[in-house]
């Protein structure tokens, strides 16, 4: 499979290159030049597969020739050893929808599903790489922990994790800053997640810096994150055995739901992808009104979605403008220079063919958690709750899957204040949090972070 940039179709990269670079040299995002399609007959045959075999089938075309199917299967199998469910994810019926639980990995959020594979891909590449790779990642709370769990103590890898200082949950912070080995550096940035993401993007855009530190990234701008997330759309669809389904997805950076869009492009009969946002609702605004305009980030009870710059939306734009790279470039340039861009009515209608979007306030989220708890004696975390709320809003003849993105224990304080109940500690947690919290606080400034990384990279 060959890849190009959303801003330049002429570029030609293979999987290994786009994996290591994460961001295209022109600042665009990598996308595949073709998309494999599964026919309904092929889908029927895939029903029998377990999660690992299914993942191999779904992901394989994106990774050839870097990995053949056999190598890929071994890698995926190794990656899911630490998961509490035999088939990685689980499905239950709850409140007339299907909850797809993606939070049974080592750090209790869906990010583990792609990140554990990514850790093993680095390991493969490092067998032939001479230099230490410095991975830099911005996190709104869960990506950091998942990346640390996947990359801690690996040889020839340093991981720098930027999180917004005092803006993540206590447990998110605790997990993130206690589980890493000496190759992990936690940095609390005095700013928002968007500031953290901006710093990472600016470092990628600085070619000299990028090459000096052999920089790589594991944010959902890295295409590898997306492909391993496509799998659970296939898995849930095939297990539920329905003609068509809607998916409600708690969304921030537009990564998880974009994987659903890819699944649809690959032949899965998905009716609507339902974006659930919290009060940071840029995606709701662009999908319903056509204006993409980041506002100031507001802290909410679903902190992993406190994002106003949804990077992966650029990957959707590419298809919305009929693969016209110059048009993507123009819109992204408008964003940079004018602070916003506008879709035409036709473009907005095209987005609305595949997506619906709802903003869910803190109060609505709390009410949903409370309702599900009192009706079903079941805890859903504040992110997953936005998905439940959005699923109720859609009028459709087809059943809905709500994507459960985090374990409720990770948001203990909110859960306790809303339901008045304690949540049983999942077994992963006891192992996760015995150590002392380790992190440095830095100014919201790209040069400050660059200097820090340049100093620390040789410590190990
Ligand atoms: C990261 C995250 C999200 C948002 O996912 P995106 O891929 O950024 O849209 C939602 N819920 C939880 C719990 C998360 O960790």
Tab-separated table of C-alpha atoms and ligand atoms in Angstrom, residues 109-111 140 142-143 172 220 225 229 250-257 304-305 307 381 383 405-406 411, ligand 1:
chain	number	residue	atom	x	y	z
A	109	UNK	CA	-9.392	3.050	27.712
A	110	UNK	CA	-9.884	2.218	24.035
A	111	UNK	CA	-6.513	3.764	23.206
A	140	UNK	CA	-5.851	14.691	26.873
A	142	UNK	CA	-5.788	8.475	28.004
A	143	UNK	CA	-3.417	8.368	25.024
A	172	UNK	CA	-5.542	9.499	34.632
A	220	UNK	CA	-4.148	9.618	16.209
A	225	UNK	CA	-3.802	4.262	15.295
A	229	UNK	CA	-9.434	0.871	15.453
A	250	UNK	CA	-17.731	9.854	21.916
A	251	UNK	CA	-15.411	12.060	19.897
A	252	UNK	CA	-12.564	14.515	20.375
A	253	UNK	CA	-9.772	14.314	17.833
A	254	UNK	CA	-12.052	12.550	15.289
A	255	UNK	CA	-9.771	9.475	15.295
A	256	UNK	CA	-12.003	6.734	16.631
A	257	UNK	CA	-15.021	7.747	14.577
A	304	UNK	CA	-10.375	13.201	27.024
A	305	UNK	CA	-12.744	15.025	24.681
A	307	UNK	CA	-10.442	19.358	22.282
A	381	UNK	CA	-18.034	6.583	32.245
A	383	UNK	CA	-17.308	9.832	27.792
A	405	UNK	CA	-14.346	4.383	25.321
A	406	UNK	CA	-13.188	4.257	28.961
A	411	UNK	CA	-13.334	8.742	36.395
B	1	LIG	C1	-9.439	9.699	23.340
B	1	LIG	C2	-10.769	9.491	23.917
B	1	LIG	C3	-11.941	9.872	23.252
B	1	LIG	C4	-11.919	10.589	21.924
B	1	LIG	O1	-11.366	9.814	20.901
B	1	LIG	P1	-10.900	10.511	19.535
B	1	LIG	O2	-10.300	9.417	18.743
B	1	LIG	O3	-9.912	11.558	19.931
B	1	LIG	O4	-12.105	11.115	18.940
B	1	LIG	C5	-13.162	9.575	23.837
B	1	LIG	N1	-13.229	8.954	25.028
B	1	LIG	C6	-12.125	8.580	25.703
B	1	LIG	C7	-12.285	7.923	27.017
B	1	LIG	C8	-10.863	8.830	25.183
B	1	LIG	O5	-9.772	8.452	25.863
